Coordinates of C-alpha atoms and ligand atoms in Angstrom, one line a residue:
M2 CA 32.6 -17.5 -33.1
I3 CA 32.2 -14.4 -30.8
L4 CA 29.0 -12.4 -31.2
D5 CA 29.4 -8.5 -31.8
C6 CA 26.5 -8.1 -29.3
A7 CA 24.5 -10.5 -27.0
I8 CA 21.2 -9.1 -25.9
I9 CA 19.6 -10.7 -22.5
G10 CA 15.8 -10.2 -22.5
G11 CA 13.4 -9.5 -25.3
G12 CA 11.1 -6.9 -23.8
P13 CA 10.6 -3.4 -25.5
A14 CA 14.2 -2.6 -24.4
G15 CA 16.0 -5.8 -25.7
L16 CA 13.9 -5.8 -29.2
T17 CA 14.8 -2.2 -29.7
A18 CA 18.5 -2.9 -28.9
G19 CA 18.1 -5.9 -31.4
L20 CA 16.6 -3.5 -34.0
Y21 CA 19.2 -0.8 -33.7
T22 CA 22.3 -2.8 -33.4
T23 CA 21.2 -4.9 -36.5
R24 CA 20.2 -2.2 -38.6
G25 CA 23.3 -0.1 -37.4
G26 CA 25.8 -2.5 -38.9
L27 CA 26.6 -5.1 -36.3
E28 CA 26.7 -8.7 -37.8
N29 CA 26.4 -11.1 -35.3
V30 CA 23.7 -10.3 -32.8
T31 CA 21.7 -12.7 -31.0
M32 CA 18.7 -11.8 -28.4
F33 CA 18.4 -14.3 -25.6
E34 CA 14.7 -14.5 -24.2
K35 CA 13.5 -17.3 -21.9
G36 CA 9.7 -16.9 -23.0
M37 CA 7.8 -15.4 -25.9
P38 CA 9.4 -12.1 -26.9
G39 CA 7.5 -9.0 -26.0
G40 CA 8.1 -8.4 -22.4
Q41 CA 5.8 -7.7 -19.4
I42 CA 3.5 -5.6 -21.4
M43 CA 2.3 -8.6 -23.1
N44 CA 0.0 -9.1 -20.0
S45 CA -1.8 -5.9 -20.3
S46 CA -5.2 -5.8 -21.7
E47 CA -4.9 -2.3 -22.9
I48 CA -2.0 0.3 -23.5
E49 CA -2.9 3.9 -24.5
N50 CA 0.3 5.9 -24.1
Y51 CA 2.4 4.4 -26.7
P52 CA 3.3 7.4 -28.8
G53 CA 1.3 7.0 -32.5
V54 CA -0.6 4.2 -31.2
T55 CA -4.4 5.3 -31.0
G56 CA -7.5 3.4 -30.6
E57 CA -7.8 0.2 -28.2
I58 CA -4.8 -2.1 -28.4
T59 CA -3.7 -4.7 -25.9
G60 CA 0.0 -5.0 -24.9
M61 CA 0.2 -8.3 -27.0
D62 CA -1.0 -6.4 -30.2
L63 CA 1.3 -3.7 -29.7
M64 CA 4.5 -5.9 -29.3
M65 CA 3.5 -8.6 -32.0
P66 CA 5.3 -6.9 -34.9
W67 CA 8.3 -5.9 -33.0
P68 CA 10.6 -9.3 -33.3
E69 CA 9.5 -9.7 -36.9
Q70 CA 11.0 -6.0 -37.8
C71 CA 14.2 -7.1 -36.0
Q72 CA 14.6 -10.2 -37.9
K73 CA 14.3 -8.6 -41.0
F74 CA 17.6 -6.8 -40.1
G75 CA 19.2 -10.2 -39.0
L76 CA 18.7 -10.2 -35.3
K77 CA 18.7 -14.0 -34.2
H78 CA 16.5 -15.1 -31.4
E79 CA 17.3 -17.9 -28.8
M80 CA 14.6 -19.1 -26.4
V81 CA 16.8 -19.8 -23.4
N82 CA 17.0 -18.8 -19.9
I83 CA 20.3 -17.1 -19.2
V84 CA 21.6 -17.7 -15.7
R85 CA 24.9 -15.7 -15.6
V86 CA 26.9 -13.1 -17.6
T87 CA 30.7 -13.2 -16.8
K88 CA 33.6 -11.2 -18.3
S89 CA 37.5 -12.0 -18.5
N90 CA 40.1 -11.2 -21.1
D91 CA 37.7 -8.4 -22.7
I92 CA 35.4 -11.0 -23.6
F93 CA 31.8 -11.8 -22.0
T94 CA 30.6 -15.3 -21.5
I95 CA 26.6 -15.9 -21.8
H96 CA 25.8 -19.0 -19.5
K97 CA 22.6 -20.6 -20.8
E98 CA 20.5 -22.9 -18.6
D99 CA 21.6 -26.0 -20.2
G100 CA 25.1 -25.5 -19.4
T101 CA 26.3 -24.3 -22.7
T102 CA 28.1 -20.9 -23.2
V103 CA 28.3 -18.1 -26.0
Q104 CA 30.9 -15.4 -26.2
A105 CA 30.2 -11.7 -27.1
H106 CA 32.2 -8.6 -27.4
S107 CA 29.4 -6.5 -26.0
V108 CA 26.3 -7.1 -23.9
I109 CA 22.9 -5.3 -23.7
I110 CA 20.9 -6.4 -20.7
G111 CA 17.2 -5.6 -20.5
T112 CA 15.7 -8.3 -18.2
G113 CA 13.0 -6.2 -16.4
S114 CA 11.7 -6.0 -13.1
S115 CA 8.5 -7.3 -11.3
P116 CA 6.5 -5.2 -9.0
R117 CA 6.1 -7.2 -5.4
R118 CA 2.5 -8.3 -4.7
V119 CA 0.9 -7.7 -1.6
G120 CA -0.9 -10.9 -1.0
F121 CA -4.5 -10.0 -0.2
S122 CA -7.5 -12.1 -1.3
G123 CA -8.4 -11.2 -4.8
E124 CA -5.1 -9.6 -5.8
D125 CA -4.2 -11.9 -8.5
E126 CA -7.6 -12.4 -9.5
F127 CA -8.3 -9.0 -10.3
F128 CA -4.8 -7.9 -11.4
G129 CA -5.3 -5.9 -14.7
K130 CA -9.1 -5.6 -13.9
G131 CA -9.0 -3.0 -11.3
V132 CA -5.8 -4.0 -9.4
S133 CA -2.6 -2.2 -10.8
T134 CA 1.1 -1.5 -9.9
C135 CA 1.5 1.4 -12.4
A136 CA -0.4 4.8 -11.9
T137 CA 1.2 6.2 -15.1
C138 CA 0.1 3.3 -17.1
D139 CA -3.6 2.7 -15.5
G140 CA -4.2 6.1 -13.5
F141 CA -6.2 7.6 -16.6
F142 CA -8.6 4.9 -16.4
Y143 CA -9.9 6.2 -13.5
K144 CA -10.1 9.9 -14.3
G145 CA -12.7 11.7 -12.0
K146 CA -13.1 8.4 -10.1
E147 CA -12.1 7.3 -6.4
V148 CA -9.1 4.8 -6.0
A149 CA -7.1 3.3 -3.3
V150 CA -3.4 3.1 -3.1
I151 CA -1.6 0.7 -1.0
G152 CA 1.9 1.4 0.5
G153 CA 4.0 3.7 2.6
G154 CA 7.1 4.5 0.8
D155 CA 8.4 7.0 -1.2
T156 CA 6.9 5.3 -4.7
A157 CA 3.2 4.9 -2.8
L158 CA 3.2 8.6 -2.0
E159 CA 4.5 9.8 -5.1
E160 CA 2.0 7.7 -7.2
A161 CA -0.9 8.7 -4.7
L162 CA 0.2 12.3 -5.4
Y163 CA 0.0 11.5 -9.4
L164 CA -3.4 10.0 -9.1
A165 CA -4.9 12.5 -6.8
K166 CA -4.5 15.1 -9.9
I167 CA -6.5 12.8 -12.2
C168 CA -8.9 11.0 -9.7
S169 CA -11.7 12.5 -7.6
K170 CA -10.4 10.9 -4.4
V171 CA -7.6 8.9 -3.3
Y172 CA -7.6 6.4 -0.2
L173 CA -3.9 5.9 1.0
V174 CA -3.9 2.7 2.9
H175 CA -0.6 2.1 5.1
R176 CA -0.2 -0.5 7.7
R177 CA 1.5 1.9 10.1
D178 CA 0.7 5.3 11.3
T179 CA 4.1 7.0 9.9
F180 CA 5.7 6.6 6.6
R181 CA 8.8 5.6 5.2
A182 CA 8.9 8.2 2.5
A183 CA 11.0 11.8 2.4
P184 CA 9.4 14.2 4.9
N185 CA 8.8 16.7 2.0
T186 CA 6.7 14.1 0.1
V187 CA 4.8 13.1 3.3
A188 CA 4.1 16.9 3.9
R189 CA 2.6 17.1 0.3
I190 CA 0.5 14.0 1.1
K191 CA -1.0 15.7 4.1
R192 CA -1.8 19.0 2.4
T193 CA -3.6 17.2 -0.6
E194 CA -7.3 17.5 0.1
N195 CA -8.4 14.6 -2.0
I196 CA -6.0 12.2 -0.3
E197 CA -7.6 10.5 2.8
L198 CA -5.2 8.7 5.0
V199 CA -6.2 5.2 5.9
L200 CA -3.5 4.2 8.5
N201 CA -2.7 1.3 10.7
S202 CA -4.7 -0.7 7.9
S203 CA -4.0 -3.6 5.7
P204 CA -5.8 -4.6 2.5
D205 CA -7.9 -7.6 3.4
E206 CA -9.7 -8.3 0.1
V207 CA -10.4 -7.0 -3.1
Y208 CA -13.6 -7.8 -4.7
G209 CA -15.8 -7.1 -7.9
D210 CA -17.8 -8.8 -10.7
A211 CA -17.0 -9.7 -14.1
M212 CA -16.4 -6.0 -15.1
G213 CA -13.6 -5.4 -12.7
V214 CA -13.2 -4.3 -9.1
T215 CA -16.0 -2.7 -7.1
G216 CA -14.5 -2.4 -3.7
L217 CA -11.6 -2.9 -1.2
R218 CA -12.0 -4.3 2.2
V219 CA -9.3 -3.1 4.8
K220 CA -8.7 -4.4 8.4
N221 CA -7.1 -2.2 11.1
N222 CA -4.8 -3.0 13.7
D223 CA -7.6 -3.7 16.0
G224 CA -9.1 -6.2 13.7
E225 CA -12.0 -3.9 12.6
T226 CA -12.9 -3.9 8.8
R227 CA -14.0 -1.1 6.4
D228 CA -15.3 -1.4 2.9
I229 CA -14.0 1.4 0.6
T230 CA -16.0 1.7 -2.7
V231 CA -13.4 2.0 -5.5
P232 CA -13.3 0.6 -9.0
G233 CA -9.3 0.7 -9.0
V234 CA -6.7 -0.6 -6.4
F235 CA -3.0 0.4 -6.9
T236 CA -0.3 -1.5 -4.8
F237 CA 3.2 -0.2 -4.6
V238 CA 5.1 -2.3 -2.1
G239 CA 8.4 -2.6 -3.9
N240 CA 9.7 -4.0 -6.8
D241 CA 12.2 -7.1 -7.7
V242 CA 14.8 -6.2 -10.2
N243 CA 15.6 -9.3 -12.6
N244 CA 19.2 -9.0 -12.0
Q245 CA 20.1 -12.5 -11.1
T246 CA 22.0 -13.0 -14.3
L247 CA 24.5 -10.2 -13.3
I248 CA 25.5 -12.3 -10.1
Q249 CA 28.7 -13.9 -10.2
E250 CA 29.8 -17.2 -8.7
D251 CA 31.2 -15.5 -5.6
G252 CA 27.9 -13.7 -5.2
S253 CA 29.1 -10.3 -6.0
F254 CA 27.4 -8.4 -9.0
L255 CA 29.3 -8.1 -12.2
C256 CA 28.9 -4.4 -12.3
D257 CA 28.0 -1.6 -9.8
M258 CA 24.3 -1.7 -8.6
N259 CA 22.5 0.6 -6.3
K260 CA 20.8 -0.6 -2.9
A261 CA 17.7 -1.3 -4.5
G262 CA 19.3 -4.0 -7.0
E263 CA 19.0 -1.6 -10.0
V264 CA 22.0 -1.4 -12.3
I265 CA 23.8 2.0 -12.1
V266 CA 24.2 3.4 -15.5
D267 CA 25.1 6.8 -17.2
I268 CA 22.9 8.6 -19.5
S269 CA 24.4 6.3 -22.4
M270 CA 23.3 3.2 -20.5
R271 CA 27.0 2.4 -19.8
T272 CA 27.6 0.3 -16.8
S273 CA 30.6 0.5 -14.6
V274 CA 31.9 -2.4 -17.0
D275 CA 33.1 -1.7 -20.4
G276 CA 31.0 -3.2 -23.1
L277 CA 28.2 -3.9 -20.7
F278 CA 25.1 -1.8 -21.2
A279 CA 21.8 -1.9 -19.1
T280 CA 18.4 -1.0 -20.2
G281 CA 14.8 -0.7 -19.3
D282 CA 13.0 -1.2 -16.1
M283 CA 16.2 -2.9 -14.3
R284 CA 18.3 0.4 -14.7
I285 CA 18.3 3.2 -12.0
A286 CA 15.6 5.9 -12.3
A287 CA 13.6 3.9 -14.6
P288 CA 10.2 5.5 -15.6
K289 CA 9.2 1.8 -16.0
Q290 CA 7.3 2.5 -19.3
V291 CA 7.4 0.8 -22.8
V292 CA 8.4 4.1 -24.7
S293 CA 11.5 4.7 -21.9
A294 CA 12.4 1.0 -22.2
A295 CA 12.7 1.3 -25.8
G296 CA 14.5 4.5 -25.8
D297 CA 17.0 2.8 -23.5
G298 CA 17.3 -0.1 -26.0
A299 CA 18.3 2.5 -28.9
V300 CA 20.7 4.5 -26.7
A301 CA 22.4 1.3 -25.7
A302 CA 22.7 0.0 -29.0
L303 CA 24.2 3.1 -30.5
Q304 CA 26.9 2.9 -27.8
A305 CA 27.4 -0.8 -28.3
I306 CA 28.1 -0.2 -32.0
S307 CA 30.8 2.5 -31.2
Y308 CA 32.0 0.1 -28.6
V309 CA 32.5 -2.9 -30.9
D310 CA 33.8 -0.8 -33.8
E311 CA 36.6 0.6 -31.6
K312 CA 37.4 -2.6 -30.1
L313 CA 37.8 -4.5 -33.4
N314 CA 39.0 -1.7 -35.9
Ligands
FAD414 C1 -0.1 -5.3 -16.3 C2 1.1 -4.2 -16.9 C3 0.6 -2.9 -17.5 C4 1.5 -2.2 -18.0 N1 1.0 -1.1 -18.6 C5 1.7 -0.1 -19.2 C6 1.3 1.0 -20.0 O1 0.0 1.2 -20.0 N2 2.1 1.8 -20.7 C7 3.5 1.5 -20.6 O2 4.5 2.3 -21.0 N3 4.2 0.6 -19.7 C8 3.2 -0.3 -19.1 N4 3.7 -1.1 -18.2 C9 5.1 -1.2 -17.8 C10 6.0 -1.7 -19.2 O3 5.3 -3.1 -19.4 C11 7.7 -2.0 -18.8 O4 8.0 -0.8 -18.4 C12 8.3 -2.5 -20.0 O5 7.8 -3.7 -20.4 C13 9.6 -2.8 -19.6 O6 10.4 -3.1 -20.6 P1 11.7 -4.0 -20.4 O7 12.3 -4.4 -21.7 O8 12.8 -3.1 -19.5 O9 11.3 -5.2 -19.3 P2 10.6 -6.4 -19.6 O10 9.1 -6.1 -20.3 O11 9.9 -6.9 -18.1 O12 11.4 -7.6 -20.6 C14 12.2 -8.3 -19.9 C15 12.2 -9.5 -20.5 O13 13.3 -10.2 -20.1 C16 13.2 -11.6 -20.0 N5 14.1 -12.3 -19.0 C17 14.2 -11.9 -17.8 N6 15.1 -12.7 -17.3 C18 15.7 -13.4 -18.0 C19 16.7 -14.3 -18.2 N7 17.6 -14.9 -17.2 N8 17.1 -14.9 -19.4 C20 16.4 -14.7 -20.7 N9 15.2 -13.9 -20.5 C21 14.9 -13.2 -19.5 C22 11.6 -11.8 -19.6 O14 11.1 -13.0 -19.9 C23 11.0 -10.5 -20.6 O15 10.4 -10.9 -21.6 C24 2.9 -2.3 -18.0 C25 3.3 -3.6 -17.3 C26 2.4 -4.5 -16.6 C27 2.9 -5.7 -15.9

């Protein structure tokens, strides 16, 4: 049997694609997820910005009903790591880790991305308890308070500017004295009064107590340390896109990607390969939010339905 649609990844993007494809009439749809469905938001202790969801709710609480809702409309789910997706003679082949394969007329991929860790002491221990990689997600928790931002690229600087609008002060910690960001962004940083530049310095340790982070120790290039009293530390040192399944045997990618390894899509989530749609955090210009990943899943599903209808009828 050839699936109408194979969905790779069971985060907000993949689950929404599963809901829309099955409810929209595709008969044979399977979602391949290597872990528990729900995606990376399952690690979040609190989510406040999913529309319509008020009150204190964890990422896991938010995501728990999603798989059940999809299954009601016929989505099948297989817990398996997908190692590769290939295409030949207009049919996709999904290669599973155990060596078996499944074929599909269309593929919606939403395998997400993972923010890189800096590697300082306490970073993992306090991740989600004061250490964050997402200003849009967690900035509001520090409204009117001081925070530190680690990084010197475009993302770090743009997130520092975003945080400066919410927080009373932002310490921007960067290991060099020049930034890798766009000159215009650097100029905006320099004229923002509540951003203090802490240059030629790297984070040494983040520390705190049972309630969370209380401070950050940085070390400058001369080995001198400084303690910055902040309850929040935001790190932006790059992002690893989970694009491994698109790598072909010869090392090329199945579809067009940008230099950062993100999948290039149009506004309908179409990639450069007919019948292959990319969604959520792994696509270019992704806002990296649950609501936008879910939106991508819906858009891709509607496109996949039209694609399969046209192909088979
Ligand atoms: C701590 C934390 C807090 C956050 N807070 C917020 C917040 O407050 N608000 C907000 O909107 N967003 C928040 N985010 C961001 C949000 O979680 C992501 O933007 C969103 O989950 C992206 O959805 P996705 O479906 O694209 O990818 P993901 O959620 O990353 O899901 C991808 C899925 O694909 C699976 N997968 C990967 N590779 C394979 C493979 N080879 N085979 C099979 N399965 C595979 C993974 O196991 C995963 O389940 C937070 C993220 C984190 C980590």
